[in-house]
Every structure is written in structure tokens, then in C-alpha cells.
CSV table of C-alpha atoms in Angstrom, one decimal:
chain,number,residue,atom,x,y,z
Z,18,UNK,CA,-33.1,-0.6,0.8
Z,19,UNK,CA,-33.1,-4.3,1.8
Z,20,UNK,CA,-32.7,-4.8,5.6
Z,21,UNK,CA,-29.4,-6.6,5.1
Z,22,UNK,CA,-28.1,-3.7,2.9
Z,23,UNK,CA,-29.2,-1.3,5.6
Z,24,UNK,CA,-27.3,-3.3,8.3
Z,25,UNK,CA,-24.2,-3.4,6.1
Z,26,UNK,CA,-24.4,0.4,5.7
Z,27,UNK,CA,-24.8,1.0,9.4
Z,28,UNK,CA,-21.8,-1.2,10.3
Z,29,UNK,CA,-19.8,0.5,7.6
Z,30,UNK,CA,-20.8,3.9,9.0
Z,31,UNK,CA,-19.4,2.8,12.4
Z,32,UNK,CA,-16.1,1.8,10.8
Z,33,UNK,CA,-15.8,4.9,8.6
Z,34,UNK,CA,-16.6,7.2,11.5
Z,35,UNK,CA,-14.0,5.6,13.8
Z,36,UNK,CA,-16.5,4.2,16.2
Z,37,UNK,CA,-15.1,0.8,15.3
Z,38,UNK,CA,-11.3,0.7,14.4
Z,39,UNK,CA,-9.1,-2.0,12.9
Z,40,UNK,CA,-8.7,-4.8,15.4
Z,41,UNK,CA,-11.8,-3.7,17.5
Z,42,UNK,CA,-14.2,-6.4,18.7
Z,43,UNK,CA,-17.8,-5.7,17.8
Z,44,UNK,CA,-20.3,-5.5,20.7
Z,45,UNK,CA,-22.4,-8.5,21.4
Z,46,UNK,CA,-25.0,-9.3,18.7
Z,47,UNK,CA,-28.0,-8.4,20.9
Z,48,UNK,CA,-26.4,-5.1,22.0
Z,49,UNK,CA,-25.3,-4.1,18.5
Z,50,UNK,CA,-28.6,-4.9,17.0
Z,51,UNK,CA,-30.4,-2.8,19.6
Z,52,UNK,CA,-27.9,0.1,19.2
Z,53,UNK,CA,-28.4,0.1,15.4
Z,54,UNK,CA,-32.1,-0.5,15.4
Z,55,UNK,CA,-31.7,-3.8,13.5
Z,56,UNK,CA,-33.1,-7.3,13.8
Z,57,UNK,CA,-30.6,-9.9,14.9
Z,58,UNK,CA,-31.2,-11.8,11.7
Z,59,UNK,CA,-30.4,-8.8,9.4
Z,60,UNK,CA,-27.3,-8.0,11.6
Z,61,UNK,CA,-26.1,-11.6,11.3
Z,62,UNK,CA,-26.5,-11.6,7.5
Z,63,UNK,CA,-24.6,-8.3,7.3
Z,64,UNK,CA,-21.8,-9.7,9.4
Z,65,UNK,CA,-21.6,-12.7,7.2
Z,66,UNK,CA,-21.4,-10.6,4.0
Z,67,UNK,CA,-18.7,-8.3,5.5
Z,68,UNK,CA,-16.7,-11.3,6.6
Z,69,UNK,CA,-16.7,-12.6,3.0
Z,70,UNK,CA,-15.0,-9.4,1.8
Z,71,UNK,CA,-12.6,-9.3,4.7
Z,72,UNK,CA,-14.0,-6.3,6.5
Z,73,UNK,CA,-14.9,-8.4,9.5
Z,74,UNK,CA,-13.3,-11.5,11.0
Z,75,UNK,CA,-15.7,-13.9,12.7
Z,76,UNK,CA,-13.7,-16.0,15.3
Z,77,UNK,CA,-15.7,-18.9,16.5
Z,78,UNK,CA,-16.1,-18.8,20.3
Z,79,UNK,CA,-14.3,-15.4,20.6
Z,80,UNK,CA,-16.5,-12.9,18.8
Z,81,UNK,CA,-16.4,-10.7,15.7
Z,82,UNK,CA,-13.6,-8.3,15.0
Z,83,UNK,CA,-12.8,-5.5,12.5
Z,84,UNK,CA,-9.9,-6.7,10.4
Z,85,UNK,CA,-6.7,-4.7,9.7
Z,86,UNK,CA,-8.5,-3.2,6.7
Z,87,UNK,CA,-5.2,-3.5,4.9
Z,88,UNK,CA,-5.5,-3.0,1.1
Z,89,UNK,CA,-3.8,-6.3,0.4
Z,90,UNK,CA,-6.4,-8.1,2.5
Z,91,UNK,CA,-9.4,-6.2,1.1
Z,92,UNK,CA,-8.4,-6.6,-2.5
Z,93,UNK,CA,-7.4,-10.2,-2.3
Z,94,UNK,CA,-10.7,-11.4,-3.7
Z,95,UNK,CA,-10.2,-9.4,-6.9
Z,96,UNK,CA,-8.0,-12.0,-8.6
Z,97,UNK,CA,-10.6,-14.7,-7.8
Z,98,UNK,CA,-13.3,-12.5,-9.5
Z,99,UNK,CA,-11.0,-11.8,-12.6
Z,100,UNK,CA,-10.7,-15.5,-13.3
Z,101,UNK,CA,-14.5,-15.8,-13.7
Z,102,UNK,CA,-14.6,-13.5,-16.7
Z,103,UNK,CA,-14.6,-14.4,-20.4
Z,104,UNK,CA,-11.7,-13.4,-22.7
Z,105,UNK,CA,-13.4,-10.1,-23.7
Z,106,UNK,CA,-13.8,-9.0,-20.1
Z,107,UNK,CA,-10.4,-10.4,-19.1
Z,108,UNK,CA,-8.9,-8.2,-21.8
Z,109,UNK,CA,-10.4,-5.2,-20.1
Z,110,UNK,CA,-8.7,-6.2,-16.8
Z,111,UNK,CA,-5.4,-6.6,-18.7
Z,112,UNK,CA,-5.9,-3.1,-20.3
Z,113,UNK,CA,-6.2,-1.6,-16.7
Z,114,UNK,CA,-3.1,-3.5,-15.8
Z,115,UNK,CA,-1.3,-2.0,-18.8
Z,116,UNK,CA,-2.2,1.4,-17.6
Z,117,UNK,CA,-1.1,0.9,-14.0
Z,118,UNK,CA,1.8,-1.6,-14.0
Z,119,UNK,CA,4.2,0.5,-16.1
Z,120,UNK,CA,3.6,3.4,-13.7
Z,121,UNK,CA,4.3,1.2,-10.7
Z,122,UNK,CA,7.4,-0.2,-12.4
Z,123,UNK,CA,8.7,3.3,-13.0
Z,124,UNK,CA,8.1,4.1,-9.4
Z,125,UNK,CA,10.3,1.1,-8.4
Z,126,UNK,CA,13.3,2.4,-10.3
Z,127,UNK,CA,14.3,4.8,-7.5
Z,128,UNK,CA,13.3,2.6,-4.6
Z,129,UNK,CA,14.1,-1.0,-5.4
Z,130,UNK,CA,17.2,-2.2,-3.5
Z,131,UNK,CA,20.2,-3.9,-4.9
Z,132,UNK,CA,19.4,-7.0,-2.8
Z,133,UNK,CA,16.0,-7.2,-4.4
Z,134,UNK,CA,17.4,-6.8,-7.9
Z,135,UNK,CA,19.9,-9.6,-7.2
Z,136,UNK,CA,17.1,-11.8,-5.9
Z,137,UNK,CA,15.1,-11.2,-9.1
Z,138,UNK,CA,18.2,-12.0,-11.2
Z,139,UNK,CA,18.7,-15.2,-9.3
Z,140,UNK,CA,15.1,-16.3,-9.7
Z,141,UNK,CA,15.3,-15.7,-13.5
Z,142,UNK,CA,18.6,-17.7,-13.6
Z,143,UNK,CA,17.0,-20.5,-11.6
Z,144,UNK,CA,14.4,-21.1,-14.3
Z,145,UNK,CA,17.0,-22.7,-16.4
Z,146,UNK,CA,16.7,-23.3,-20.2
Z,147,UNK,CA,13.5,-25.2,-20.3
Z,148,UNK,CA,11.1,-24.2,-17.6
Z,149,UNK,CA,7.5,-25.5,-17.6
Z,150,UNK,CA,4.6,-23.2,-18.2
Z,151,UNK,CA,3.6,-23.5,-14.5
Z,152,UNK,CA,7.1,-22.5,-13.4
Z,153,UNK,CA,7.0,-19.5,-15.8
Z,154,UNK,CA,3.6,-18.4,-14.6
Z,155,UNK,CA,4.7,-18.6,-10.9
Z,156,UNK,CA,8.0,-16.8,-11.7
Z,157,UNK,CA,6.1,-14.1,-13.6
Z,158,UNK,CA,3.8,-13.5,-10.7
Z,159,UNK,CA,6.6,-13.2,-8.2
Z,160,UNK,CA,8.7,-11.0,-10.5
Z,161,UNK,CA,6.0,-8.4,-11.0
Z,162,UNK,CA,4.8,-8.6,-7.4
Z,163,UNK,CA,8.3,-7.8,-6.1
Z,164,UNK,CA,8.8,-4.9,-8.6
Z,165,UNK,CA,5.5,-3.3,-7.9
Z,166,UNK,CA,5.8,-3.7,-4.1
Z,167,UNK,CA,9.2,-2.0,-4.3
Z,168,UNK,CA,7.4,1.1,-5.7
Z,169,UNK,CA,6.1,1.7,-2.2
Z,170,UNK,CA,2.4,2.2,-2.9
Z,171,UNK,CA,0.5,-0.6,-1.0
Z,172,UNK,CA,-2.9,0.2,-2.6
Z,173,UNK,CA,-1.4,0.1,-6.2
Z,174,UNK,CA,0.5,-3.1,-5.3
Z,175,UNK,CA,-2.6,-4.8,-3.9
Z,176,UNK,CA,-4.8,-3.7,-6.9
Z,177,UNK,CA,-2.3,-5.0,-9.4
Z,178,UNK,CA,-2.0,-8.3,-7.5
Z,179,UNK,CA,-5.7,-8.7,-7.8
Z,180,UNK,CA,-5.8,-7.8,-11.5
Z,181,UNK,CA,-3.3,-10.5,-12.3
Z,182,UNK,CA,-6.0,-13.3,-12.4
Z,183,UNK,CA,-4.0,-16.5,-11.7
Z,184,UNK,CA,-6.0,-18.6,-14.2
Z,185,UNK,CA,-5.6,-16.0,-17.0
Z,186,UNK,CA,-1.9,-15.7,-16.3
Z,187,UNK,CA,-1.5,-19.5,-16.3
Z,188,UNK,CA,-3.4,-19.8,-19.6
Z,189,UNK,CA,-1.2,-17.1,-21.3
Z,190,UNK,CA,2.1,-18.7,-20.2
Z,191,UNK,CA,0.9,-22.2,-21.3
Z,192,UNK,CA,0.0,-20.6,-24.7
Z,193,UNK,CA,3.3,-18.8,-25.0
Z,194,UNK,CA,5.2,-22.0,-24.1
Z,195,UNK,CA,3.3,-24.1,-26.6
Z,196,UNK,CA,4.0,-21.5,-29.3
Z,197,UNK,CA,7.7,-21.3,-28.4
Z,198,UNK,CA,7.5,-17.6,-27.6
Z,199,UNK,CA,8.0,-17.8,-23.8
Z,200,UNK,CA,11.7,-16.9,-24.1
Z,201,UNK,CA,10.8,-13.5,-25.6
Z,202,UNK,CA,8.6,-12.7,-22.5
Z,203,UNK,CA,11.5,-13.7,-20.2
Z,204,UNK,CA,13.8,-11.5,-22.2
Z,205,UNK,CA,11.3,-8.6,-21.4
Z,206,UNK,CA,11.7,-9.5,-17.7
Z,207,UNK,CA,15.5,-9.1,-18.2
Z,208,UNK,CA,15.0,-5.8,-20.0
Z,209,UNK,CA,12.8,-4.5,-17.1
Z,210,UNK,CA,15.4,-5.6,-14.6
Z,211,UNK,CA,18.3,-3.9,-16.5
Z,212,UNK,CA,16.3,-0.7,-16.6
Z,213,UNK,CA,15.7,-0.9,-12.9
Z,214,UNK,CA,19.4,-1.5,-12.2
Z,215,UNK,CA,20.2,1.6,-14.3
Z,216,UNK,CA,17.6,3.5,-12.2
Z,217,UNK,CA,16.0,4.5,-15.6
Z,218,UNK,CA,12.3,5.0,-14.7
Z,219,UNK,CA,11.2,5.7,-18.3
Z,220,UNK,CA,12.9,2.6,-19.8
Z,221,UNK,CA,11.4,0.5,-17.0
Z,222,UNK,CA,8.0,2.0,-17.8
Z,223,UNK,CA,8.4,1.3,-21.5
Z,224,UNK,CA,9.5,-2.3,-21.1
Z,225,UNK,CA,6.7,-3.0,-18.6
Z,226,UNK,CA,4.2,-1.6,-21.2
Z,227,UNK,CA,5.6,-3.9,-23.9
Z,228,UNK,CA,5.5,-6.9,-21.6
Z,229,UNK,CA,1.8,-6.4,-20.5
Z,230,UNK,CA,0.8,-5.5,-24.1
Z,231,UNK,CA,2.3,-8.8,-25.3
Z,232,UNK,CA,0.0,-10.8,-22.9
Z,233,UNK,CA,-2.9,-8.7,-24.0
Z,234,UNK,CA,-2.2,-9.3,-27.6
Z,235,UNK,CA,-1.9,-13.1,-27.0
Z,236,UNK,CA,-5.2,-13.2,-25.2
Z,237,UNK,CA,-7.0,-11.1,-27.9
Z,238,UNK,CA,-5.9,-13.6,-30.6
Z,239,UNK,CA,-6.4,-16.8,-28.5
Z,240,UNK,CA,-10.0,-17.5,-29.6
Z,241,UNK,CA,-9.1,-17.5,-33.3
Z,242,UNK,CA,-6.1,-19.8,-32.7
Z,243,UNK,CA,-8.1,-22.2,-30.6
Z,244,UNK,CA,-10.8,-22.3,-33.2
Z,245,UNK,CA,-8.2,-23.3,-35.8
Z,246,UNK,CA,-6.7,-25.9,-33.5
């Protein structure tokens, strides 16, 4: 095992065991290196790596702290990673979303409040008759984020947020707008919303499946369309 990997594992062990808890400040570098039997250089590299994935928070002039370890914080980088993938791999991420998002939407049916439903309705109305692709992509993100969060599972919510892939989402909505099929996708939002108002978990699940499958279908056929164009 590389020395930096060993250092990462040792710090991870302290967090998992409870020796370091969320919000705790790490001991001074020299003290922690001696305690863990590490060189200060390898410890420094480990801290840098763990700060990149939001496990540790390095505060200049104040020290290094364990973050909240909140799932939303730890999974925030996933969307960034998704956007680096080619269409074939992006389709695999969408396939995972198609498995998880309908379940999360069904969970929301019994939990989402009338105020949240009214807010979703108002946001859809605010798009007007001719929204831009950018407005549609932003509205789509907020619509699904609100619904999934209403389901009450923070890990599932954070995971799906990461799987969204902002660049992939933008590309799909730009494509749907160019082809004149964006209205159908918005109608699917309305259908999901109606099912949630009816507290019909299975209808909400079905419409969410249709909606994500539509995005998946568009992305699968995109290379052929672009080659013709």
C-alpha cells in the first residue's frame, strides 16, 4: 500500500471508530503523524485528498476539521464526475437513475406537503409557453430535487442529485427543445404532480419511470441524430 493510501486509511479508521467525530478538529500535524506512525508529508497528502472529497475541511490559519459527513456534502462531487463520461457511460448513470428515481417519487406520495405541491405547480406555470432550454433544465432539476427530498431519505436524495449530471441534463433539454418535444416532458412533470396530489404512489412511480426513460431514449439515439445533422 502506498504511504498516502496508508495515511488515508488510518485517518478513515479514526473517523469510523469514533475517535474523530463530525466537527472535530484534528490534532496538530506533528502530533497526529507521530500517533499514526506516519511521515508528515504522507499525512499532508492524505489530508489534501480527504479534503477534496469533503471528508476533511482545511481552514487556513485555524486547523483541519472533520466535516459534517452529511450525504449531500459527500456525494456532491458525483454530478461533476458524471459529466465527464461519454454517452454510453452516461446512459448507465441514467439507467441507475431510472431504477432509483421512481422509487423515490413513490415514497414522496405520502410525505410531500400541499405547500410543496403548490410551489411545484407555480414553478411549472412560471415557465410560460416558450421557455428556453436553460430554463427547462433548471426547472427540471428543481422539480425532481424537491420531489425526491420530500421522500425523506437523505442518502437517496443526495445520490440522485449526483446522478443528474448537469451537463447531460442541459444537453437533453436543449435537444428536446430543438426537436419540439420539450412540451411532452413538461406534461410528464404535470402527470407526476397530479399523481402526488392524489397520493397515488404507483401512478407517481409509473410516470417517473416514463419520464426518465424518455431522457434515456433521447440520449441513446443522440449520436445517430448528430451524425445525420
